[in-house]
C-alpha atoms as a PDB file:
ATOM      1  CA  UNK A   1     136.899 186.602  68.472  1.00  0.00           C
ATOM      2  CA  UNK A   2     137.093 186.225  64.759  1.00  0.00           C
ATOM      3  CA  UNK A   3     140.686 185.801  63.545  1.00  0.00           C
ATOM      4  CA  UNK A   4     139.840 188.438  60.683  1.00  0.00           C
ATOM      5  CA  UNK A   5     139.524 190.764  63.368  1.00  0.00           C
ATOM      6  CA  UNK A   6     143.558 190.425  64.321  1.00  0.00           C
ATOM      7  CA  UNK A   7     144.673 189.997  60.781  1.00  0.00           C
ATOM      8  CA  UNK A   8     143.080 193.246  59.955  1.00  0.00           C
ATOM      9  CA  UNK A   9     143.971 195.514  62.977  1.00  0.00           C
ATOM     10  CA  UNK A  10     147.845 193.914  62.253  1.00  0.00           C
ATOM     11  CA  UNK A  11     148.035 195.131  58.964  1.00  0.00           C
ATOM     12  CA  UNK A  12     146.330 198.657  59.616  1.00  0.00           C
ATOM     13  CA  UNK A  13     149.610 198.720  62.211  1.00  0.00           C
ATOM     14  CA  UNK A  14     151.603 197.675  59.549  1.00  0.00           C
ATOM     15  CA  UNK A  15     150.229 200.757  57.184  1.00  0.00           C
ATOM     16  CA  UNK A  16     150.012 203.123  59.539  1.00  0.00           C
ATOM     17  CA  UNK A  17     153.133 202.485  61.649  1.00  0.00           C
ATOM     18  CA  UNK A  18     155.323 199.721  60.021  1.00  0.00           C
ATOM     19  CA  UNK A  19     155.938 196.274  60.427  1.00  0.00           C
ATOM     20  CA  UNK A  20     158.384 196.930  63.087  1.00  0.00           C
ATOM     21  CA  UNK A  21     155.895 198.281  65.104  1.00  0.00           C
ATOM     22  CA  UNK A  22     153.309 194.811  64.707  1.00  0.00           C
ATOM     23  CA  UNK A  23     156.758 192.522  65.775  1.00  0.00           C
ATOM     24  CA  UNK A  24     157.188 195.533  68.856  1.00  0.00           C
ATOM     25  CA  UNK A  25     153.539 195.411  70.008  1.00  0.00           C
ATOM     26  CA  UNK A  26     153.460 190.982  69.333  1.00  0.00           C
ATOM     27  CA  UNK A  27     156.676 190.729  71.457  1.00  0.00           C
ATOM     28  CA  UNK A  28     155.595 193.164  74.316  1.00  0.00           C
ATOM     29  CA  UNK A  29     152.383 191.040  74.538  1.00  0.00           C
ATOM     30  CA  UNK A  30     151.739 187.546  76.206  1.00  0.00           C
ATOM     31  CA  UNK A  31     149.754 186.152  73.381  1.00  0.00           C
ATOM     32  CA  UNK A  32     148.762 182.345  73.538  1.00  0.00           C
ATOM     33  CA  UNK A  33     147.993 182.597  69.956  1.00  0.00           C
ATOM     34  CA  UNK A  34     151.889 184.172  70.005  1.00  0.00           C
ATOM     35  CA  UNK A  35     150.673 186.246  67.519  1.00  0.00           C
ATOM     36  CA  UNK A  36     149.794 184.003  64.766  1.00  0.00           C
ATOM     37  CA  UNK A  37     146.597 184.954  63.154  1.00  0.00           C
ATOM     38  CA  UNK A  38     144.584 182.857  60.364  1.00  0.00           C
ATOM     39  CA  UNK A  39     141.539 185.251  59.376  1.00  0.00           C
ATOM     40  CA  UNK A  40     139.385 181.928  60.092  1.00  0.00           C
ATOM     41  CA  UNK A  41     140.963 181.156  63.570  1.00  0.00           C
ATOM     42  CA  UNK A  42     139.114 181.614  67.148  1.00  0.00           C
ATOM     43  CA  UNK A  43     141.240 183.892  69.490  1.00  0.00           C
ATOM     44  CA  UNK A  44     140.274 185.273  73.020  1.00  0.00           C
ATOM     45  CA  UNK A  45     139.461 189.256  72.700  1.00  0.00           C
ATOM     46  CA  UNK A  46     141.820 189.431  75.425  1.00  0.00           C
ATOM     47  CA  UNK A  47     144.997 189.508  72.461  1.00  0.00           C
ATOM     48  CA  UNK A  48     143.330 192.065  70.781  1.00  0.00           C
ATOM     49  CA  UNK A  49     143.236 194.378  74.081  1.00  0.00           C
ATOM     50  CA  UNK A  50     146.900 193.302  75.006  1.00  0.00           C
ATOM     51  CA  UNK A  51     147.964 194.400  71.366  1.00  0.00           C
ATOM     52  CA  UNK A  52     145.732 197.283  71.761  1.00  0.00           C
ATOM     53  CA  UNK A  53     147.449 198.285  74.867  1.00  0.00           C
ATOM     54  CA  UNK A  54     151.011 198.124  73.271  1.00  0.00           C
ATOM     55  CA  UNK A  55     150.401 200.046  70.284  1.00  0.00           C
ATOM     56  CA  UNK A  56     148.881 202.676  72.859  1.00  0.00           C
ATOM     57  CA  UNK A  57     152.009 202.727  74.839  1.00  0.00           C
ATOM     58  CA  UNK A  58     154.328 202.880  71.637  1.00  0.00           C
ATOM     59  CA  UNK A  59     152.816 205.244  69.801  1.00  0.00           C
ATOM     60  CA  UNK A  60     151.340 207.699  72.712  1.00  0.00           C
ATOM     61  CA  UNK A  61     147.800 207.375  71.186  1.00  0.00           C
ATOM     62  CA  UNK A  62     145.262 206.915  73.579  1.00  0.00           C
ATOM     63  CA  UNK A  63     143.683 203.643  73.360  1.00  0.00           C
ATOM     64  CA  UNK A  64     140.179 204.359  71.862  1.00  0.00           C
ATOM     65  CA  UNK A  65     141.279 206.403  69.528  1.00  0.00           C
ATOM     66  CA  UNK A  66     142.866 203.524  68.488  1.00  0.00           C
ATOM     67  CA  UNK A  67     140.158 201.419  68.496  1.00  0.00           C
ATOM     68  CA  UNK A  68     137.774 203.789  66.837  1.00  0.00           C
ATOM     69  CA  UNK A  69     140.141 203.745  64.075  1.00  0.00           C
ATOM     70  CA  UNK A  70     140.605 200.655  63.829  1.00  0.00           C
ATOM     71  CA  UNK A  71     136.979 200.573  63.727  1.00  0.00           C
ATOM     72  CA  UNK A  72     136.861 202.883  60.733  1.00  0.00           C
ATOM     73  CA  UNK A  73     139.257 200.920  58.730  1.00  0.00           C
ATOM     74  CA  UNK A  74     137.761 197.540  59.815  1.00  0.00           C
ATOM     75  CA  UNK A  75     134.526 198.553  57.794  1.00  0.00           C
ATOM     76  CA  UNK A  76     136.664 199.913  54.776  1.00  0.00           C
ATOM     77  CA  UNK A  77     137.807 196.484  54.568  1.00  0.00           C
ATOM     78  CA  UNK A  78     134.780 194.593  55.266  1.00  0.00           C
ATOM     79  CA  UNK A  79     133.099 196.309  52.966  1.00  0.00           C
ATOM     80  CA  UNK A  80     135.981 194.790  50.372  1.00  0.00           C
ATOM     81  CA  UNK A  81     136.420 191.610  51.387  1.00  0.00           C
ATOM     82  CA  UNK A  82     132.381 191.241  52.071  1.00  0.00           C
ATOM     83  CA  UNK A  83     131.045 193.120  49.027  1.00  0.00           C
ATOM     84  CA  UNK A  84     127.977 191.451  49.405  1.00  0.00           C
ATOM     85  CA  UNK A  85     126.823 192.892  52.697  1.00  0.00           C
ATOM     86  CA  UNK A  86     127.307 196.604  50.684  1.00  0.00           C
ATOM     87  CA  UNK A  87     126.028 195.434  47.616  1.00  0.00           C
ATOM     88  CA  UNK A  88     122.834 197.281  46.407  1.00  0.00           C
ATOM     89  CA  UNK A  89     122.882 200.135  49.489  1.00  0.00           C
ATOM     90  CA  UNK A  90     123.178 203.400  49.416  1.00  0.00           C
ATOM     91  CA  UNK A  91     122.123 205.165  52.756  1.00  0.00           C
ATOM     92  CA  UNK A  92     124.353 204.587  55.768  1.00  0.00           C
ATOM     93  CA  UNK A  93     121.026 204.139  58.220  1.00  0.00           C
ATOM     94  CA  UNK A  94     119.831 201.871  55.802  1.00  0.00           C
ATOM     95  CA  UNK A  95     123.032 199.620  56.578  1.00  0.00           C
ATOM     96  CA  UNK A  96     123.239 200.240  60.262  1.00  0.00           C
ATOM     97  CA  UNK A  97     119.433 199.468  60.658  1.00  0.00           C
ATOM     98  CA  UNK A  98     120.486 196.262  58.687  1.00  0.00           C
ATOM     99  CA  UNK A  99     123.582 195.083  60.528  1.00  0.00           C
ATOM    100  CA  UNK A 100     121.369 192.461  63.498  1.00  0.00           C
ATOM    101  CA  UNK A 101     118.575 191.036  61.356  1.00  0.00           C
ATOM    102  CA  UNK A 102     120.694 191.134  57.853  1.00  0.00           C
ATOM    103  CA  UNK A 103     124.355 191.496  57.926  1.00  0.00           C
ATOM    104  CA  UNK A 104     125.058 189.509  61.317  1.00  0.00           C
ATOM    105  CA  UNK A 105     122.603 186.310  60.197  1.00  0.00           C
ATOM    106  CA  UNK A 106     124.589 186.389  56.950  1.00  0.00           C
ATOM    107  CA  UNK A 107     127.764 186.186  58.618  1.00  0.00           C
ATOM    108  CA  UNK A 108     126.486 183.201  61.350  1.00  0.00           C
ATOM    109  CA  UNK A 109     125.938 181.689  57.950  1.00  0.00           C
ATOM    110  CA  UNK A 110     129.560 182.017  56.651  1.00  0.00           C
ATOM    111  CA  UNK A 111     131.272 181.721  60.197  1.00  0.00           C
ATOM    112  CA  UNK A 112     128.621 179.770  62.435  1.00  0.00           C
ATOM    113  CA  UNK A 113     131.274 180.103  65.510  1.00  0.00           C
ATOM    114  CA  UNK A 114     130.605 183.709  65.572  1.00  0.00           C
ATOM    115  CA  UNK A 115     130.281 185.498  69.312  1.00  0.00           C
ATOM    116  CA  UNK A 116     128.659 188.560  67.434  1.00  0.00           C
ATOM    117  CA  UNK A 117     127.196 191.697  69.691  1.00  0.00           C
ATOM    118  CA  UNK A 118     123.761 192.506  69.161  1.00  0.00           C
ATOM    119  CA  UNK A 119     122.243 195.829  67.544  1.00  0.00           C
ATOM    120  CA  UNK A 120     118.960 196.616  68.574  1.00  0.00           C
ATOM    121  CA  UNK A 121     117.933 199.597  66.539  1.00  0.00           C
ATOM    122  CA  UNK A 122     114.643 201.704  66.348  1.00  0.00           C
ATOM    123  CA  UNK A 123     114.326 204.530  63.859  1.00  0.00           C
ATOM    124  CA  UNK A 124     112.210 207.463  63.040  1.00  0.00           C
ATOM    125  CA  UNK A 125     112.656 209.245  59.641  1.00  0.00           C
ATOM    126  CA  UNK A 126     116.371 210.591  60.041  1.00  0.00           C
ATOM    127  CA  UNK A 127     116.680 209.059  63.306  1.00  0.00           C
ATOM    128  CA  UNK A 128     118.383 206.299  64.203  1.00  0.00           C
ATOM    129  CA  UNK A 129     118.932 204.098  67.651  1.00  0.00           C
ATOM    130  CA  UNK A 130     120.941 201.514  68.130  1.00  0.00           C
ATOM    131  CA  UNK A 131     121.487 199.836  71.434  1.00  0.00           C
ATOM    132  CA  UNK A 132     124.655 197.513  71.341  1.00  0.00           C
ATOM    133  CA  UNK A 133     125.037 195.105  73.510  1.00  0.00           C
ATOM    134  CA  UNK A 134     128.354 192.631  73.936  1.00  0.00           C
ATOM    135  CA  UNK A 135     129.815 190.905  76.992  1.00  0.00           C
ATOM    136  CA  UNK A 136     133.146 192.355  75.437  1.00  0.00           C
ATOM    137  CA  UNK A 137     132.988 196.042  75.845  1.00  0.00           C
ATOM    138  CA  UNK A 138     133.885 196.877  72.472  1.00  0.00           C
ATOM    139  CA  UNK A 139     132.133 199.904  72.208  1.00  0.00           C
ATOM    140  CA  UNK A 140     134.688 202.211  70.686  1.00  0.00           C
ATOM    141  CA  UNK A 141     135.111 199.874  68.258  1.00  0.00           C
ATOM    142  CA  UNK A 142     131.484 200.146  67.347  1.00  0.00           C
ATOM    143  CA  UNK A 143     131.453 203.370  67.146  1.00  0.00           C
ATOM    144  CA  UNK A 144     134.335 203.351  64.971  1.00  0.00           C
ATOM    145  CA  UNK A 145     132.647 201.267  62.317  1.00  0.00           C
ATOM    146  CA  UNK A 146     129.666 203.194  62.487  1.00  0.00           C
ATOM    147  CA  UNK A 147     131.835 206.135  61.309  1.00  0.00           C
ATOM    148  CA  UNK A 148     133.608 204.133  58.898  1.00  0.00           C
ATOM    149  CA  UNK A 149     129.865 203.255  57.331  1.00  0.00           C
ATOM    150  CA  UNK A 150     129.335 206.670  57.558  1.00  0.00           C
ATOM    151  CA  UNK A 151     132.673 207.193  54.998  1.00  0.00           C
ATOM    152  CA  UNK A 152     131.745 204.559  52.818  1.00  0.00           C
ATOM    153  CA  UNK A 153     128.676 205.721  52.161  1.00  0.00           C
ATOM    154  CA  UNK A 154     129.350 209.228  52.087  1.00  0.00           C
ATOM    155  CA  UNK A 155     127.358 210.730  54.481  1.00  0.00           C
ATOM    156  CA  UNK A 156     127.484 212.613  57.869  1.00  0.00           C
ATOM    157  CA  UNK A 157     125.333 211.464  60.761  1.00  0.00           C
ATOM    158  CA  UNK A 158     125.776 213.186  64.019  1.00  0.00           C
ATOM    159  CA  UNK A 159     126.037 210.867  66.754  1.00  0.00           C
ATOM    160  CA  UNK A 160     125.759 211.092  69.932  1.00  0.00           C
ATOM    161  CA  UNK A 161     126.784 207.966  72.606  1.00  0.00           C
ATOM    162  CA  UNK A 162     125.720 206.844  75.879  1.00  0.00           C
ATOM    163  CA  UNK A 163     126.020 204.058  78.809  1.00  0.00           C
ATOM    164  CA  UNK A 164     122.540 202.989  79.354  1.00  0.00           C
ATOM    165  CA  UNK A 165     121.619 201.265  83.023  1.00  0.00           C
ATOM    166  CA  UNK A 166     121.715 197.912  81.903  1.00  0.00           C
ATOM    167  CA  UNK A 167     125.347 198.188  80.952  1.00  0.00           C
ATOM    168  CA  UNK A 168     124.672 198.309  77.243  1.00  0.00           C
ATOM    169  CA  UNK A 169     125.738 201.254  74.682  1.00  0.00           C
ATOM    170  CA  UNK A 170     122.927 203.623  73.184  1.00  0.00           C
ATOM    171  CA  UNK A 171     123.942 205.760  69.550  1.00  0.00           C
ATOM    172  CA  UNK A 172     121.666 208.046  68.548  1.00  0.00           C
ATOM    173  CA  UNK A 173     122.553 208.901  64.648  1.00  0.00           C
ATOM    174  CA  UNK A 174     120.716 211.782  63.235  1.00  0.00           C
ATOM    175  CA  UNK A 175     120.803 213.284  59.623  1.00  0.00           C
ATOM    176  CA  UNK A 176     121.829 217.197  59.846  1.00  0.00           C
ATOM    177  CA  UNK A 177     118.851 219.339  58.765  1.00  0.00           C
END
């Protein structure tokens, strides 16, 4: 996983708990990174959900709530350091529909080492589906930055979220009439 990926959900900790709390949930963990993140490093996802884990047991917040706002904050700052992928957009579905063919080939261009999770997506009108699909589970985080796309642009979508069969993640976004 993509070292931005740590740096980022550190400092969210940092904001929204302190920087007591990121040396707490780094010393609780066994990290073989021990907890040094570059935003251009390699680490295993397995850190993340260790850190995850510890911020869940410190803080009494259930662990994808966590993750789905980490989600949400993770595209607030993508969207900052990456204004390029935002650039010239203005509908939420029209990013999300964008985010496989578009946004992930532009980032296998700027980090070719990239384990990215696919996004299928099919839409009708003010429907949208998107199938995700990764070998690390990170579904809450998904849906996290699907509502954090959903702030940036400033629009409401109701979703709704499913296992599928195959072990893969359905959202169904649809505009409110």
């Amino acid at each position: 996983m993509k070292g931005v990926i740590f740096t980022e959900f550190l400092g969210m900790v940092e904001d929204r708990f302190s920087e007591n709390m990121v040396d707490d949930i780094i010393e609780a963990s066994d990290l073989p990174s021990g907890g040094a993140y570059t935003s251009v490093g390699i680490y295993d996802h397995g850190e993340i959900v260790q850190l995850v884990g510890a911020l869940s047991e410190r803080s009494g917040t259930p662990v994808a709530e966590l993750v789905k706002a980490f989600g949400q904050h993770l595209f607030g700052r993508l969207s900052v350091l990456h204004p390029e992928f935002v650039c010239g957009i203005d509908d939420a579905m029209d990013f999300l529909e964008s985010v496989d063919k578009v946004i992930h080939v532009e980032v296998l261009k700027l980090y070719p080492d990239a384990m990215l999770p696919t996004f299928d997506t099919q839409r009708d009108g003010d429907h949208l589906r998107m199938i995700y699909r990764s070998p690390r589970g990170m579904e809450d985080l998904a849906e996290g930055l699907i509502t954090g796309c959903m702030g940036h642009f400033g629009q409401t979508l109701h979703m709704e979220r499913h296992k599928r069969p195959d072990g893969s993640t359905e959202f169904n976004l649809e505009r409110p009439r």
